[in-house]
Amino acid sequence: VSAADPVTRADRLERLHGRRSRTHGIIPDGVARTSANVCEAAGCLSLGSDAVVDALTQLVSERGLADVAVRRVGCLGLCARGPLVEIPEHGRLFEAASSPQTIAAIADSLSQTEATPDQQQPFFSRQTKVVLENSGRIDPESIDDYVARDGYAALTKALTTMTPGDVIDEVVRSGLRGRGGAGYPTGLKWSTVAKAVPARNGGGEPKYVVCNADEGDPGAFMDRTVLESDPQRVLEGMALAGYAVGARRGFIYVRAEYPLAIRRLRSAIGQAERAGYLGAGIIESPFEFHLEIRVGAGAFVCGEETALIASIEGKRGTPRPRPPYPAVSGLWQHPTLINNVETYASIAPIIRNGGAWYAGIGRAPSTGTKVFALAGRVVNSGVVEVPLGMSLRDIVFEIGGGILDGGTFKAVQTGGPSGGCIPADHLDMPVDYESLAAVGSIMGSGGMIVMDQTSCMVDVAKYFMAFCRDESCGKCVPCRVGTVQMHLLLERICRGDANRGDLDRLENLAAMVTDTSLCGLGHSAPNPVFSTLRFFRDEYLAHIDDRTCPAGVCTMSPGATS
Amino acid sequence: MHAVPWRAGEDDVEVAVTADAPEHDDRRWRVVDARMRRLGYRPDALVEALHSVQDAYGYLAPESLGQVARALHLPPSRVFGVATFYSYFTLAPPGAHTCVVCMGTACYINGASKLLDKITARLGAGAGETTADGQVSVLVAHCVGACSVAPVVVIDGAVHGKSTPDSVLAAVDENGNLP
């Protein structure tokens, strides 16, 4: 699909490329014959990829290699084996590239005119990249790179050839559902906000667009990857949303624990404003859209949309009852569209290629792709994007490469503290919103923690309950008190001091907290307990009746059981 | 101006003034003030203002909270309430160096709690505490999002993946002084 107005677009591209490229090679990117793409996302950075860039740049200039560029790019996916370096022209990926030998090998490879590609690993060949199409391909701090790969083509198309209603229709047609975890149809949410009547009282903007980048689930780093690897994509999605619902201002609420993502977002917003993709009169149209960053401050509950709104308003991040939903009354009581990072990141390809194209991926009613953060006791730990409906077995064993150290698969935990543990019996189930709910878990934002025989499921339930206890905002009693009591009961079970009555109490309390809590945090806090009780009740009983921990994790108290 | 409620807050502040209380006419405060000015000194600038204070001074001193309350025309109770709600904000000066042990799910099942036990035992400071010489603060994070390289420890802002007690203590020693 071509951009709507070739003249405007060509002008803009020319203007953009007049600026200095950030490419670290001797010659600009477009001229380079081969390039070494060094991953500079958080995982690889922590394993020393900055030093790899320096060493490689030095070696390239020492050897006088012409036509070669050393570039900093976003996440290459296979985070556990970093720092990663890819030579895309040769189809080669170098793992653990911090050793001098590997750096020399990369330089050797760069000096060849062609090379035999590595055998394609299932980790890469089984993935379908939509949200991550640019991840590891572009410099995340260069809008030129983004524009060169069809960046802002969707916004140009929308502003020049589509009405706001057309944009919403495409999103509806795509079948996209909220990637934050609940799976609410995105098109429906957009049309609700578009139809909402702006509040009359008070000044300010009539409507707002908010991006929820408060990725709080422990074990989830998909949104971080998107923000660190391709921040412009999120901005474009938000600008399209602003156009569609009639908002001129937006906020990105990002957690303080992601300093690199914040830095790259700031840089991206500045570049987009200078290039005329944000601000007033975007692409010579009357549409204006201004974006600001708001940094979270370590409160998990702020991932809940009403708490997030309170936090942006500068208040304690406590939720309020819904309805009214933010789509009707959100930021400063104005209609507010709130979507997750990955949802916005999916919008540009949908507008570019059409909703029908997106709906053709995945398995209705869960269309499209989903990014998962694969971690825990799995070989290929990293970020993966697959069509919805792929089996759990394919994700864990084909793409994930199976269990670390030859261990035995026990469960995969999805949905973080709001989700559940799925046992081996269900490995062949398709991963989509409905199937996950049917086994007592949720899609969640996309964290997948693989566990082997070394994990005790009661201990895992206790871990998540401790998390919810710490993160409960304290506004409603069932969550504030219930999580404390459930955690005490789980501790007792782990110590071997519990009896069958305690197990009943735990189950009753869990049901009560689910039914009576104010927001999603409390409502879903008992989920890890429910799902481990459903699939691993024998482990609970072993702790209670036999005072043993089958996984050997829990230490029993010395006293005799009552 | 909120003259009356504010006077009450200022009296409280008098009590809390210590020898090393930050000066608020210094250059660091100008950064905070610039941030608040950009946001029009509106009440919704509060969280951002507290971030600026913590970036500039390392923690939120009672004097700073008072100063922010005055600038944004907010009651001190509101500022204190927000400052204590968010776990990222700290009201006590941190050690010269920070060592944050990640307790995310992936880190937890890869032995983060044992790692934390060994680090706290060696440093003689528990989670949330600072060593007696004020050199190192040990903190716990719920997830820093570097799950692929678990267990993760963040030392002075730098993420260290695949950590062991020895690797962490070596890194801490390089930055600060092991007690």
XYZ file of C-alpha atoms in Angstrom:
741
model
C 0.000 0.000 0.000
C 1.536 3.249 -1.050
C 1.397 6.518 0.818
C -1.486 8.739 -0.084
C 0.265 11.792 -1.407
C 3.587 10.890 -2.997
C 4.701 14.483 -3.452
C 4.254 15.555 0.155
C 5.763 12.347 1.362
C 8.783 12.596 -0.893
C 9.377 16.177 0.214
C 9.184 15.167 3.796
C 11.540 12.245 3.349
C 14.020 14.494 1.621
C 13.831 17.027 4.405
C 14.308 14.296 6.979
C 17.272 12.782 5.271
C 18.936 16.142 5.056
C 19.675 15.743 8.757
C 22.719 13.930 10.027
C 22.387 10.178 10.319
C 23.208 8.513 13.623
C 24.832 5.574 11.881
C 28.197 4.838 13.409
C 29.877 3.556 10.296
C 32.162 5.389 7.992
C 29.459 5.968 5.445
C 25.745 6.609 5.717
C 23.352 3.773 6.061
C 21.820 3.757 2.623
C 25.213 3.287 0.964
C 26.570 0.579 3.261
C 26.923 -2.825 1.633
C 26.831 -4.697 4.889
C 25.969 -3.637 8.391
C 26.489 -5.071 11.835
C 23.353 -4.425 13.868
C 24.175 -4.402 17.553
C 21.222 -4.828 19.914
C 20.940 -1.945 22.343
C 17.795 -2.944 24.224
C 17.949 -3.316 27.995
C 18.827 -7.024 28.119
C 21.784 -6.804 25.752
C 22.919 -3.472 27.243
C 23.125 -5.166 30.636
C 25.398 -7.776 29.077
C 27.700 -5.114 27.613
C 26.515 -4.279 24.085
C 27.775 -0.681 24.361
C 31.335 -2.022 24.579
C 30.646 -4.279 21.593
C 29.708 -1.259 19.455
C 32.928 0.511 20.440
C 35.135 -2.533 19.867
C 33.509 -3.345 16.561
C 33.675 0.245 15.296
C 37.343 0.379 16.182
C 38.099 -2.954 14.520
C 36.214 -1.961 11.374
C 38.208 1.253 11.039
C 41.509 -0.512 11.878
C 40.925 -3.012 9.130
C 39.859 -0.233 6.793
C 36.648 -2.021 5.850
C 34.758 0.012 3.299
C 30.986 -0.005 2.814
C 30.450 -1.293 6.332
C 28.225 0.261 8.986
C 28.075 -0.568 12.673
C 24.595 0.335 13.860
C 22.789 0.465 17.168
C 19.398 -1.196 16.822
C 16.526 -2.333 19.023
C 15.757 -5.755 20.426
C 16.795 -8.763 18.331
C 14.639 -11.059 20.437
C 16.902 -13.745 21.826
C 17.706 -11.754 24.962
C 19.151 -14.581 27.048
C 22.111 -15.028 24.667
C 23.125 -11.388 24.398
C 24.829 -9.250 23.494
C 23.471 -10.020 20.036
C 24.877 -8.793 16.738
C 23.173 -9.426 13.427
C 24.498 -9.038 9.906
C 21.158 -8.898 8.085
C 22.685 -8.969 4.580
C 24.297 -12.312 5.425
C 21.420 -13.617 7.498
C 23.787 -14.266 10.384
C 23.262 -13.761 14.097
C 26.144 -13.722 16.565
C 25.363 -14.569 20.175
C 27.319 -13.620 23.301
C 29.236 -11.105 21.202
C 31.193 -9.520 24.035
C 34.211 -11.819 23.687
C 37.128 -10.538 21.572
C 37.012 -13.733 19.474
C 33.382 -13.197 18.522
C 34.028 -9.545 17.708
C 36.887 -10.610 15.449
C 34.617 -13.207 13.840
C 31.997 -10.540 13.188
C 34.613 -8.303 11.565
C 35.797 -11.279 9.450
C 32.243 -11.875 8.342
C 31.729 -8.193 7.544
C 34.748 -8.193 5.246
C 33.297 -11.004 3.128
C 31.099 -10.057 0.241
C 28.666 -12.841 0.908
C 28.198 -15.563 3.443
C 26.118 -18.651 3.928
C 23.239 -17.836 6.231
C 22.911 -19.642 9.511
C 20.353 -22.355 9.485
C 17.134 -20.597 10.412
C 16.328 -21.458 13.985
C 12.674 -22.154 14.846
C 13.000 -19.259 17.288
C 12.968 -16.919 14.305
C 11.218 -18.914 11.583
C 8.063 -19.605 13.613
C 7.449 -15.988 14.471
C 5.229 -13.483 12.646
C 6.366 -9.917 13.136
C 3.859 -7.096 12.961
C 4.406 -5.072 16.113
C 8.100 -5.998 16.123
C 8.596 -5.611 12.359
C 11.191 -2.874 12.904
C 12.629 -4.181 16.136
C 16.296 -4.976 15.592
C 16.094 -3.474 12.099
C 16.193 0.232 12.867
C 18.003 2.614 15.138
C 15.364 3.354 17.790
C 16.656 6.896 18.160
C 16.404 7.752 14.473
C 13.128 8.879 12.930
C 14.832 8.628 9.533
C 15.195 4.883 10.000
C 11.549 4.607 10.969
C 10.334 6.683 8.029
C 12.521 4.658 5.659
C 10.589 1.557 6.705
C 7.108 2.932 5.972
C 6.991 4.904 9.191
C 4.239 7.542 9.270
C 2.863 6.215 5.977
C -0.271 5.192 7.886
C -0.683 8.642 9.432
C -0.124 10.270 6.043
C -2.684 7.956 4.470
C -5.239 8.626 7.210
C -4.848 12.403 7.167
C -4.987 12.702 3.394
C -7.497 10.075 2.298
C -9.515 8.898 5.310
C -12.092 10.417 7.617
C -11.837 9.697 11.358
C -14.753 7.308 10.869
C -12.815 5.420 8.178
C -9.910 4.948 10.574
C -12.216 3.521 13.240
C -13.849 1.253 10.650
C -10.466 -0.211 9.701
C -9.649 -0.854 13.358
C -13.040 -2.502 13.858
C -12.491 -4.612 10.742
C -9.088 -5.753 12.018
C -10.682 -7.391 15.049
C -7.843 -6.026 17.200
C -8.445 -6.514 20.914
C -6.800 -4.724 23.822
C -3.286 -6.049 24.259
C -3.100 -4.956 27.875
C -4.739 -8.210 28.765
C -8.492 -7.828 29.034
C -9.037 -8.181 25.292
C -11.746 -5.539 24.915
C -12.374 -4.845 21.201
C -10.223 -1.819 20.341
C -12.484 -0.559 17.546
C -15.470 -0.525 19.885
C -13.540 1.447 22.498
C -12.426 3.964 19.859
C -15.942 4.495 18.556
C -17.242 4.949 22.117
C -14.709 7.719 22.724
C -15.384 9.225 19.301
C -19.109 9.404 20.051
C -18.683 10.607 23.637
C -19.826 14.159 24.243
C -17.043 16.300 25.719
C -17.695 17.591 29.210
C -18.884 21.172 29.219
C -17.581 22.254 32.600
C -14.019 23.384 33.054
C -11.469 24.242 30.442
C -8.803 22.041 28.976
C -9.029 19.686 26.092
C -12.260 18.080 24.984
C -10.801 14.570 24.783
C -7.570 12.779 25.598
C -5.605 9.814 24.322
C -3.558 7.926 26.900
C -1.007 5.175 26.406
C -0.691 2.770 29.305
C 3.021 1.939 29.419
C 2.969 1.072 33.109
C 4.016 -2.487 32.416
C 3.893 -3.709 35.996
C 3.412 -7.463 35.747
C 6.551 -9.114 37.057
C 7.989 -11.217 34.257
C 6.628 -9.068 31.435
C 8.843 -6.942 29.198
C 7.042 -6.750 25.848
C 6.092 -3.097 26.127
C 9.581 -2.250 27.256
C 10.931 -3.954 24.142
C 8.589 -2.033 21.851
C 9.371 1.311 23.503
C 13.110 0.712 23.452
C 13.223 -0.679 19.926
C 10.646 1.270 17.944
C 9.189 4.185 19.934
C 7.975 6.094 16.837
C 5.507 3.295 16.111
C 3.704 3.973 19.391
C 3.593 7.715 18.676
C 2.138 7.083 15.222
C -0.525 4.780 16.679
C -1.462 7.416 19.248
C -1.626 10.189 16.645
C -3.935 7.988 14.548
C -6.054 7.399 17.634
C -6.182 11.138 18.307
C -7.342 11.766 14.758
C -9.941 8.998 14.970
C -11.534 10.006 18.277
C -11.079 13.772 17.982
C -8.394 14.367 20.605
C -5.588 16.888 20.367
C -3.608 15.891 23.415
C -2.198 12.651 24.668
C -0.146 11.256 27.501
C 2.188 8.291 27.688
C 2.273 6.954 31.226
C 5.495 4.973 31.512
C 6.956 3.380 34.596
C 10.026 4.876 36.224
C 11.758 1.495 36.233
C 12.287 1.853 32.465
C 14.742 4.774 32.205
C 15.994 3.747 28.759
C 12.464 3.549 27.373
C 11.707 7.000 28.816
C 14.851 8.459 27.264
C 14.088 6.978 23.841
C 10.463 8.135 24.021
C 11.541 11.689 24.840
C 13.958 11.670 21.953
C 11.296 10.187 19.653
C 8.713 12.824 20.576
C 11.240 15.617 19.958
C 12.185 14.211 16.562
C 8.567 13.646 15.536
C 7.703 17.242 16.487
C 10.602 18.619 14.470
C 9.669 16.467 11.484
C 6.064 17.628 11.641
C 4.446 14.335 12.631
C 3.422 15.674 16.028
C 2.380 19.160 17.069
C 0.271 21.590 15.060
C -0.644 21.140 11.407
C 0.553 17.563 11.029
C 1.468 16.744 7.422
C 0.068 20.072 6.236
C -3.387 19.162 7.554
C -5.458 21.035 10.155
C -4.995 18.120 12.574
C -2.873 18.811 15.633
C -1.728 16.381 18.284
C 0.553 17.013 21.249
C 2.107 14.262 23.334
C 3.590 14.379 26.808
C 5.274 11.767 28.964
C 4.204 11.132 32.536
C 6.518 8.956 34.589
C 5.018 6.489 37.058
C 6.480 6.080 40.502
C 6.445 2.400 41.288
C 2.789 1.662 41.957
C 1.567 -1.507 40.240
C -2.067 -0.483 40.700
C -1.502 2.428 38.300
C -1.754 -0.085 35.457
C -5.490 -0.062 36.274
C -6.975 2.627 34.060
C -8.802 4.711 36.661
C -5.771 4.627 38.975
C -3.579 5.617 36.040
C -5.818 8.606 35.398
C -5.567 9.647 39.049
C -1.793 9.405 38.816
C -1.619 11.569 35.682
C -3.758 14.098 37.553
C -1.008 14.195 40.189
C -2.913 12.271 42.849
C -2.443 9.030 44.744
C -2.965 6.260 42.229
C -6.122 4.731 43.640
C -8.844 3.351 41.400
C -12.474 4.408 41.446
C -15.557 2.355 40.625
C -16.530 1.974 36.977
C -18.858 2.988 35.329
C -18.444 5.683 34.276
C -15.687 4.255 32.122
C -12.813 6.510 31.066
C -14.194 6.421 27.516
C -17.025 8.588 28.851
C -15.409 10.308 31.823
C -11.651 9.995 32.201
C -8.848 12.508 32.607
C -10.305 15.609 34.282
C -13.741 14.099 33.557
C -13.215 14.292 29.816
C -13.712 11.316 27.477
C -10.388 9.494 27.417
C -9.103 6.699 25.237
C -6.715 4.403 27.111
C -4.887 1.629 25.302
C -1.774 -0.359 25.961
C 1.575 0.129 24.172
C 1.212 -2.969 22.029
C -2.309 -1.985 20.957
C -1.092 1.385 19.672
C 1.912 -0.322 18.095
C -0.454 -2.501 16.045
C -2.417 0.420 14.606
C -0.031 1.732 11.935
C 0.261 -1.617 10.082
C -3.535 -2.012 10.263
C -4.137 1.370 8.639
C -1.333 0.796 6.123
C -2.376 -2.701 5.054
C -6.079 -2.631 5.899
C -8.089 -4.189 8.698
C -8.918 -7.240 6.602
C -5.237 -8.061 6.260
C -4.806 -8.036 10.037
C -7.963 -10.059 10.596
C -6.451 -12.737 8.350
C -3.722 -13.380 10.931
C -4.517 -15.438 13.995
C -7.760 -17.190 14.849
C -11.026 -15.246 15.143
C -12.187 -13.938 17.555
C -8.539 -13.518 18.559
C -7.074 -11.975 15.430
C -3.595 -10.731 14.745
C -0.357 -11.335 16.553
C 0.650 -11.104 20.183
C 4.048 -10.351 21.632
C 5.081 -12.595 24.493
C 7.945 -12.255 26.916
C 9.254 -15.754 27.332
C 11.265 -16.172 30.517
C 11.921 -18.448 33.440
C 13.320 -21.947 32.994
C 13.228 -21.905 29.197
C 16.202 -22.149 26.826
C 15.397 -19.315 24.384
C 14.331 -16.684 26.832
C 13.400 -13.480 25.043
C 10.692 -11.576 23.206
C 8.616 -13.383 20.610
C 5.678 -12.421 18.399
C 3.336 -15.130 17.174
C -0.088 -15.310 15.534
C -2.790 -15.774 18.159
C -3.987 -19.343 18.281
C -0.550 -20.947 18.148
C -0.331 -23.809 20.625
C 1.373 -23.338 23.948
C 3.589 -26.306 23.120
C 4.875 -24.624 19.966
C 5.673 -21.460 21.875
C 7.475 -23.154 24.761
C 9.164 -26.062 22.986
C 9.585 -24.982 19.339
C 10.276 -21.280 19.717
C 11.377 -21.435 23.330
C 13.595 -24.443 22.676
C 12.333 -26.389 25.696
C 13.406 -26.444 29.312
C 16.782 -25.279 30.596
C 19.314 -27.858 31.780
C 17.190 -30.774 30.546
C 14.543 -30.128 33.195
C 10.939 -31.297 33.136
C 8.165 -28.890 32.166
C 5.779 -28.258 35.021
C 3.718 -25.193 34.211
C 3.671 -21.961 32.317
C 2.469 -18.888 34.155
C 0.650 -16.284 32.084
C -0.930 -13.002 33.078
C 1.363 -12.213 36.008
C -0.259 -11.782 39.434
C -3.687 -11.694 37.779
C -3.179 -14.878 35.829
C -2.676 -18.542 36.434
C -0.419 -21.542 35.973
C -1.152 -23.843 33.064
C 0.023 -27.461 33.485
C 1.470 -29.900 30.946
C -1.959 -31.453 30.158
C -2.992 -28.238 28.469
C 0.139 -27.677 26.397
C -1.735 -28.322 23.170
C -4.326 -25.637 23.759
C -4.295 -22.644 21.413
C -3.114 -19.408 22.965
C -5.999 -16.973 22.593
C -8.135 -14.911 24.961
C -10.964 -17.441 25.330
C -8.824 -20.583 25.686
C -6.660 -19.023 28.376
C -9.725 -17.910 30.309
C -11.161 -21.424 30.048
C -8.198 -22.854 31.982
C -8.421 -20.187 34.666
C -5.661 -17.934 33.407
C -5.687 -14.763 31.345
C -3.833 -13.465 28.319
C -2.553 -10.624 30.435
C -0.076 -8.296 28.914
C 2.017 -11.183 27.590
C 4.410 -12.417 30.237
C 5.039 -16.161 30.007
C 7.090 -17.662 32.780
C 8.055 -21.273 32.205
C 8.503 -23.372 35.338
C 10.130 -26.737 35.775
C 10.303 -29.337 38.543
C 12.347 -26.971 40.729
C 9.334 -24.688 41.321
C 6.847 -25.371 44.099
C 3.397 -24.248 43.013
C 2.292 -23.322 46.535
C 5.400 -21.185 46.828
C 4.555 -19.564 43.468
C 1.030 -18.782 44.698
C 2.551 -17.341 47.870
C 4.950 -15.250 45.805
C 2.147 -13.676 43.774
C 0.032 -13.120 46.876
C 2.926 -11.294 48.535
C 3.151 -9.162 45.422
C -0.562 -8.269 45.505
C -0.412 -7.626 49.253
C 2.448 -5.155 48.740
C 0.796 -3.491 45.772
C -2.750 -3.252 47.093
C -3.500 0.461 47.218
C -5.487 0.063 50.430
C -8.646 1.783 49.252
C -11.010 -1.187 49.527
C -11.092 -3.608 52.447
C -11.387 -6.979 50.646
C -8.143 -6.418 48.782
C -6.217 -4.639 51.554
C -7.079 -7.174 54.259
C -7.843 -10.224 52.137
C -4.449 -10.339 50.451
C -2.708 -10.157 53.846
C -4.804 -13.002 55.249
C -4.417 -15.167 52.145
C -0.677 -14.623 52.246
C -0.574 -15.674 55.922
C -2.538 -18.830 55.094
C -0.218 -19.655 52.190
C 2.795 -19.108 54.439
C 1.316 -21.535 56.936
C 0.798 -24.125 54.243
C 4.380 -23.695 53.034
C 5.709 -24.149 56.593
C 3.692 -27.330 57.002
C 1.647 -25.810 59.830
C -1.717 -25.771 58.073
C -4.633 -28.166 58.245
C -7.447 -28.970 55.827
C -9.586 -26.283 57.463
C -7.016 -23.661 56.474
C -7.303 -24.791 52.878
C -11.084 -24.305 53.012
C -10.601 -20.890 54.575
C -8.177 -19.974 51.796
C -10.632 -20.984 49.100
C -13.545 -19.137 50.713
C -11.506 -16.018 51.258
C -10.219 -16.124 47.676
C -13.771 -16.286 46.330
C -14.826 -13.406 48.571
C -11.916 -11.172 47.520
C -12.649 -11.889 43.847
C -16.312 -11.007 44.231
C -16.051 -7.893 46.346
C -12.876 -5.988 45.430
C -13.097 -2.566 43.862
C -10.731 -2.947 40.924
C -8.997 -5.495 38.770
C -6.047 -5.849 41.121
C -8.117 -7.243 43.986
C -10.573 -8.951 41.703
C -7.834 -11.026 40.101
C -5.391 -11.316 43.033
C -6.728 -14.775 43.993
C -6.293 -16.129 40.434
C -2.872 -17.705 41.083
C -4.388 -19.470 44.110
C -7.401 -20.714 42.151
C -5.352 -22.012 39.267
C -2.699 -23.740 41.367
C -5.439 -25.310 43.510
C -7.189 -26.472 40.370
C -4.180 -28.118 38.754
C -1.754 -28.744 41.600
C -3.996 -29.492 44.588
C -1.833 -32.543 45.332
C 1.071 -30.218 46.101
C -1.049 -28.287 48.608
C -2.121 -31.565 50.202
C 1.473 -32.819 50.371
C 2.385 -29.701 52.372
C -0.646 -30.073 54.658
C -0.969 -33.834 55.165
C 2.599 -35.072 54.718
C 4.503 -31.890 55.663
C 6.678 -32.269 52.578
C 7.362 -29.976 49.674
C 7.494 -32.158 46.525
C 9.703 -29.626 44.737
C 12.039 -29.260 47.702
C 11.579 -25.488 47.852
C 9.711 -24.949 51.124
C 11.284 -25.514 54.518
C 8.948 -27.094 57.050
C 8.782 -25.674 60.554
C 10.377 -27.910 63.196
C 7.174 -28.164 65.296
C 4.750 -31.041 64.890
C 1.536 -30.374 63.017
C -1.594 -29.904 65.065
C -2.541 31.482 48.748
C -3.154 28.761 51.254
C -1.787 30.848 54.045
C -3.328 29.201 57.056
C -2.881 25.519 56.263
C 0.559 26.251 54.981
C 1.743 27.919 58.186
C 0.891 24.758 60.063
C 3.010 22.741 57.648
C 5.899 25.153 57.944
C 5.941 24.774 61.714
C 6.250 21.015 61.280
C 9.127 21.544 58.919
C 11.003 23.642 61.474
C 11.170 20.630 63.761
C 12.513 18.400 61.040
C 15.340 20.637 59.875
C 18.641 18.840 60.158
C 22.249 19.801 59.592
C 22.364 18.370 56.068
C 18.964 19.630 54.977
C 19.068 20.705 51.338
C 19.217 24.382 50.484
C 16.351 25.414 48.295
C 17.868 28.433 46.674
C 20.571 26.315 45.092
C 21.015 25.282 41.475
C 19.331 21.939 42.007
C 16.126 23.633 42.994
C 16.142 25.660 39.805
C 15.797 22.416 37.829
C 12.783 21.425 39.921
C 11.252 24.858 39.571
C 11.772 24.836 35.807
C 9.903 21.537 35.559
C 6.980 22.884 37.594
C 6.925 26.096 35.583
C 6.728 24.127 32.337
C 3.667 22.384 33.738
C 2.118 25.726 34.699
C 2.377 25.069 38.463
C -0.842 23.085 38.095
C -1.822 20.531 40.758
C -1.324 17.685 38.277
C 2.390 18.554 38.137
C 2.808 17.056 41.611
C 4.127 13.602 40.683
C 6.438 15.076 38.051
C 7.676 17.672 40.552
C 8.472 14.989 43.106
C 10.384 13.074 40.424
C 12.435 16.209 39.744
C 13.162 16.673 43.444
C 14.275 13.073 43.830
C 16.424 13.278 40.699
C 18.082 16.441 41.983
C 18.514 15.656 45.682
C 18.364 11.866 45.813
C 15.376 11.844 48.155
C 12.375 13.878 49.260
C 13.306 15.921 52.320
C 10.458 17.454 54.367
C 11.714 20.891 53.288
C 11.431 19.895 49.632
C 7.879 18.623 50.125
C 6.966 21.929 51.744
C 8.559 23.846 48.929
C 6.642 21.842 46.312
C 3.369 22.290 48.197
C 3.872 26.033 48.262
C 4.793 26.229 44.583
C 1.794 24.197 43.436
C -0.641 25.735 45.922
C -1.432 22.349 47.408
C -2.007 21.461 51.053
C 1.049 19.736 52.579
C -1.137 16.741 53.438
C -1.813 16.144 49.759
C 1.896 16.342 48.901
C 2.853 14.046 51.766
C 0.067 11.634 50.824
C 1.294 11.353 47.251
C 4.966 11.150 48.260
C 4.269 8.212 50.580
C 1.869 6.411 48.235
C 4.405 5.701 45.513
C 7.137 3.245 46.396
C 9.602 4.863 43.994
C 9.811 7.932 46.205
C 12.007 7.812 49.262
C 11.808 10.186 52.207
C 15.184 9.210 53.643
C 18.559 9.958 52.071
C 19.830 6.856 50.288
C 23.322 5.450 50.666
C 26.079 6.676 48.388
C 25.414 3.645 46.211
C 22.288 1.622 45.557
C 21.970 -2.094 44.967
C 18.490 -3.062 43.758
C 17.723 -6.781 43.711
C 14.938 -7.653 41.276
C 12.218 -9.920 42.666
C 10.246 -10.347 39.451
C 8.819 -13.783 38.710
C 11.648 -14.895 36.453
C 14.264 -13.708 38.941
C 12.361 -15.316 41.820
C 12.255 -18.771 40.250
C 15.901 -18.375 39.289
C 16.932 -17.912 42.911
C 16.637 -14.173 43.583
C 15.582 -14.618 47.206
C 18.696 -16.676 47.995
C 20.755 -14.039 46.186
C 19.180 -11.312 48.306
C 19.829 -13.274 51.508
C 23.516 -13.622 50.696
C 23.915 -9.968 49.738
C 22.150 -8.673 52.841
C 24.136 -11.042 55.071
C 27.438 -9.861 53.608
C 26.546 -6.154 53.665
C 24.903 -6.262 57.059
C 21.916 -4.295 55.790
C 18.492 -5.788 55.104
C 16.217 -4.999 52.166
C 15.243 -1.331 52.341
C 18.175 -0.533 54.628
C 21.485 1.257 54.228
C 24.790 -0.006 55.554
C 25.932 1.604 58.806
C 28.632 3.605 57.005
C 26.015 5.034 54.631
C 27.755 3.578 51.599
C 25.286 1.066 50.151
C 21.470 0.916 50.184
C 19.933 -2.475 49.491
C 16.560 -2.255 47.768
C 14.110 -4.696 46.240
C 12.290 -4.100 42.937
C 9.219 -5.958 41.773
C 10.445 -6.335 38.212
C 12.898 -4.310 36.196
C 11.860 -6.025 32.976
C 15.155 -7.707 32.128
C 13.703 -11.159 32.771
C 15.747 -12.939 30.101
C 18.946 -12.404 32.016
C 17.524 -13.296 35.452
C 18.469 -12.973 38.227
C 18.987 -9.251 37.822
C 20.575 -6.702 40.135
C 20.704 -2.968 39.357
C 23.785 -1.324 40.839
C 23.880 2.479 40.680
C 21.472 2.415 37.762
C 23.396 -0.155 35.699
C 21.571 -3.419 35.055
C 23.632 -6.521 35.834
C 22.182 -9.714 34.344
C 22.819 -13.331 35.343
C 23.958 -12.197 38.760
C 25.592 -14.319 41.428
C 26.360 -13.200 44.995
C 30.026 -12.907 44.051
C 29.402 -10.879 40.890
C 27.123 -8.494 42.773
C 29.494 -8.014 45.679
C 32.373 -7.445 43.278
C 30.370 -4.773 41.441
C 29.336 -3.128 44.713
C 32.931 -3.159 45.866
C 34.028 -1.455 42.686
C 31.601 1.397 43.240
C 31.545 1.777 46.977
C 33.347 0.239 49.835
C 32.261 -3.069 51.189
C 31.860 -2.694 54.911
